[in-house]
PDB file of C-alpha atoms in Angstrom:
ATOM      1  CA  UNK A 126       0.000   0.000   0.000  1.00 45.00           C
ATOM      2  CA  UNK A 127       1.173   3.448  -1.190  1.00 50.00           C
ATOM      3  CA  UNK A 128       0.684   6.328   1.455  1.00 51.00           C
ATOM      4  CA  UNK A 129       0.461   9.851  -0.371  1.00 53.00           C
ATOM      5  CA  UNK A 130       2.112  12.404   1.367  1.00 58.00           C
ATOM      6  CA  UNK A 131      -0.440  15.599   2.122  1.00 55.00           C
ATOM      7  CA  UNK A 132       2.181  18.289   0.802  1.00 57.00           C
ATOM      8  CA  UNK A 133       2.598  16.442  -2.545  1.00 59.00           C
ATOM      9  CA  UNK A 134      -0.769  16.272  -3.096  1.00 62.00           C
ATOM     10  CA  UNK A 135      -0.916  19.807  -2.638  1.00 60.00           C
ATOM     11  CA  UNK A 136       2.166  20.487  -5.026  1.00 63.00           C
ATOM     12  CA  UNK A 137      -0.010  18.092  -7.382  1.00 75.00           C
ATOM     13  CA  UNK A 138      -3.104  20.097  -7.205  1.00 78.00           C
ATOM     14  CA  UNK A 139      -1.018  23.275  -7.801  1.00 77.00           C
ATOM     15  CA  UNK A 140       0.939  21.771 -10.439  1.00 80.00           C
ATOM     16  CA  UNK A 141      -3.007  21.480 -12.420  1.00 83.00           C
ATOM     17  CA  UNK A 142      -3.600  24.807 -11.660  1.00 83.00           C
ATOM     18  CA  UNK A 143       0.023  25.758 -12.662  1.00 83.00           C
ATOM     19  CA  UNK A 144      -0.606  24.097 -16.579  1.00 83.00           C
ATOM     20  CA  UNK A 145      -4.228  25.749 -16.603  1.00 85.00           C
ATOM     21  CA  UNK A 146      -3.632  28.864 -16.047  1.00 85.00           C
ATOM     22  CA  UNK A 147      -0.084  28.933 -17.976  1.00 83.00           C
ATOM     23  CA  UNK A 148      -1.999  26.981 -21.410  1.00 84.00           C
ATOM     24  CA  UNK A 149      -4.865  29.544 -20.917  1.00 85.00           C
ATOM     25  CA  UNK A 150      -2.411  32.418 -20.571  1.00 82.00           C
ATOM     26  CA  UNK A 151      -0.649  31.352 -23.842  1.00 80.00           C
ATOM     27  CA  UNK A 152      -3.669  31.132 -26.021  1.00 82.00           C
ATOM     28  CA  UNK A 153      -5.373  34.309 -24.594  1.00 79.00           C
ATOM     29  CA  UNK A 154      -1.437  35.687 -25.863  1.00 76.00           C
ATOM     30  CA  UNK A 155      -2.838  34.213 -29.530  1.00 76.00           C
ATOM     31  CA  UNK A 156      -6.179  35.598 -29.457  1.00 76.00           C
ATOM     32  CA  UNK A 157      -4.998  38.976 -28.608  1.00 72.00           C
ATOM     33  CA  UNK A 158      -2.715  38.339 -31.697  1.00 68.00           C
ATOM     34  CA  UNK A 159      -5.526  37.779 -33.768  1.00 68.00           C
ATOM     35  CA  UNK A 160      -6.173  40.394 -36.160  1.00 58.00           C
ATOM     36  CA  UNK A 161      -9.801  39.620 -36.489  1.00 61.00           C
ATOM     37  CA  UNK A 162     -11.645  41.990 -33.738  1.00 60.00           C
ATOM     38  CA  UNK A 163     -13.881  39.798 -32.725  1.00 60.00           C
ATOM     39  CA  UNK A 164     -12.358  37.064 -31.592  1.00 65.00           C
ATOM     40  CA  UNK A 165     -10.325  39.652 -29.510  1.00 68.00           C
ATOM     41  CA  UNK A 166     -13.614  41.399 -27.806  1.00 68.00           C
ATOM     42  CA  UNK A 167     -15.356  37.774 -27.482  1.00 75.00           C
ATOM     43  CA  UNK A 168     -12.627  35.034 -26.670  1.00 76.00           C
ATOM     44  CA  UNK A 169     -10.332  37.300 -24.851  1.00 76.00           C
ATOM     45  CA  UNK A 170     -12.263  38.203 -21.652  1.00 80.00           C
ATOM     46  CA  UNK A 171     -13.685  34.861 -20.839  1.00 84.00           C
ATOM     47  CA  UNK A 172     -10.247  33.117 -21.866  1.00 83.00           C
ATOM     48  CA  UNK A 173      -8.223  35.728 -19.098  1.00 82.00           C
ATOM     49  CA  UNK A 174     -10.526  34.922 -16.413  1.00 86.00           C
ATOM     50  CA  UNK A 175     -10.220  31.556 -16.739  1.00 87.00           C
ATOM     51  CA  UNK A 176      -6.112  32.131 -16.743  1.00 85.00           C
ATOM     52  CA  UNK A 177      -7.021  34.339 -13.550  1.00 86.00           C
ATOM     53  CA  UNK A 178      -8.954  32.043 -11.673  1.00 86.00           C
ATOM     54  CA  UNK A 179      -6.738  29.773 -12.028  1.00 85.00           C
ATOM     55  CA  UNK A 180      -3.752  31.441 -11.122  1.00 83.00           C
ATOM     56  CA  UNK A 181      -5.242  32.487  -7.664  1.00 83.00           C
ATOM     57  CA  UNK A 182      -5.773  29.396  -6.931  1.00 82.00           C
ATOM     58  CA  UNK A 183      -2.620  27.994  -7.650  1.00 80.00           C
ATOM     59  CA  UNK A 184      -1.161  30.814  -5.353  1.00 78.00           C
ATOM     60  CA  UNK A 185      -3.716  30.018  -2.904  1.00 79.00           C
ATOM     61  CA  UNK A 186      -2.170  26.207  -2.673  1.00 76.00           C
ATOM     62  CA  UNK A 187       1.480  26.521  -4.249  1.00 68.00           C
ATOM     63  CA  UNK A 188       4.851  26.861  -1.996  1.00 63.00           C
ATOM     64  CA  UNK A 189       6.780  27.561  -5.332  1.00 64.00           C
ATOM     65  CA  UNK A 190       5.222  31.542  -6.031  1.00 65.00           C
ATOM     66  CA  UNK A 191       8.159  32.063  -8.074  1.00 67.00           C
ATOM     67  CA  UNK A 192       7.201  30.022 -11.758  1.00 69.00           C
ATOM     68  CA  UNK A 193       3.796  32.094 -11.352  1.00 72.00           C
ATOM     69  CA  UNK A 194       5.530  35.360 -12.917  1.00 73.00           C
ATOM     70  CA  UNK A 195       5.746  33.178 -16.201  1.00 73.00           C
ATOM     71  CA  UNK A 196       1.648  33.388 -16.485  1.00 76.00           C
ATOM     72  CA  UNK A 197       1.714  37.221 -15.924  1.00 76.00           C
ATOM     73  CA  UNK A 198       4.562  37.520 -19.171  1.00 76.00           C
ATOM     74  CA  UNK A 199       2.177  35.173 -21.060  1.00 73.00           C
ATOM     75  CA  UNK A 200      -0.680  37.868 -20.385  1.00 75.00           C
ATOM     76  CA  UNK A 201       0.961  40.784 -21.010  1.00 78.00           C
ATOM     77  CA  UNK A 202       2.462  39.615 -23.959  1.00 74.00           C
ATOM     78  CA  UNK A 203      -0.766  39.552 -26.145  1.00 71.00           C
ATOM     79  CA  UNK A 204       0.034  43.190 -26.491  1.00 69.00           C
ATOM     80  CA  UNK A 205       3.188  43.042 -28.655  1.00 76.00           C
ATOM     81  CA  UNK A 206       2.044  40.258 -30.493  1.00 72.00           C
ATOM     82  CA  UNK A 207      -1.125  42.246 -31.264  1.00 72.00           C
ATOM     83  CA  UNK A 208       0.451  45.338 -32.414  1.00 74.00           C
ATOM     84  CA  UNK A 209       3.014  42.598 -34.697  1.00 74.00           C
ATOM     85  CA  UNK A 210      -0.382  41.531 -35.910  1.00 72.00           C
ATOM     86  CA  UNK A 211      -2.259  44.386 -36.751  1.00 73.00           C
ATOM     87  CA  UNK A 212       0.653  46.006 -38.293  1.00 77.00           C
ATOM     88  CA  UNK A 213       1.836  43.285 -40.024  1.00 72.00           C
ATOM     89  CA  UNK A 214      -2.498  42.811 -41.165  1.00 72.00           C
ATOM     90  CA  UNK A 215      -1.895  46.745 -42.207  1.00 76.00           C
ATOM     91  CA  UNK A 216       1.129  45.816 -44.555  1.00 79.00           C
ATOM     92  CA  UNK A 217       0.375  43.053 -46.178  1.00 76.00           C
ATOM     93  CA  UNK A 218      -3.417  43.644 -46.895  1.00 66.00           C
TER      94      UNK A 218
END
């Protein structure tokens, strides 16, 4: 019989949250890149708050606070690769 330890089912649970929120991040980063309005004024909202939710909880239950700045460069990097997008939309259209 295998005994789980509590903390590394916490780490566990975190780690979930961790790949949620990160995967989430990283897409709402694409549909911010998306030139087609839209899918920025529909998909964006709903896709951050799901990123967000996520990443409070994983703060609420991780030791490791450190890797969580990753999800924050994942959001704020929509913008450049937004402005890439609509400028390179601008160019070539």
């Amino acid at each position: 019989m295998i005994k789980l330890n509590f903390r590394n089912r916490i780490i566990k649970k975190a780690d979930v949250y961790f790949v949620i929120s990160f995967l989430t991040g990283i897409y709402f980063a694409m549909v911010c890149g998306a030139w087609i309005f839209f899918m920025n004024l529909f998909l964006g909202p709903p896709i951050f708050l799901i990123s967000y939710i996520f990443w409070k909880k994983g703060l609420k239950t991780d030791i490791r606070i450190d890797r969580y700045k990753y999800i924050k460069y994942a959001w704020w990097s929509g913008i450049p690769i937004s402005a890439l997008s609509l400028i390179g939309y601008l160019i070539f259209d």
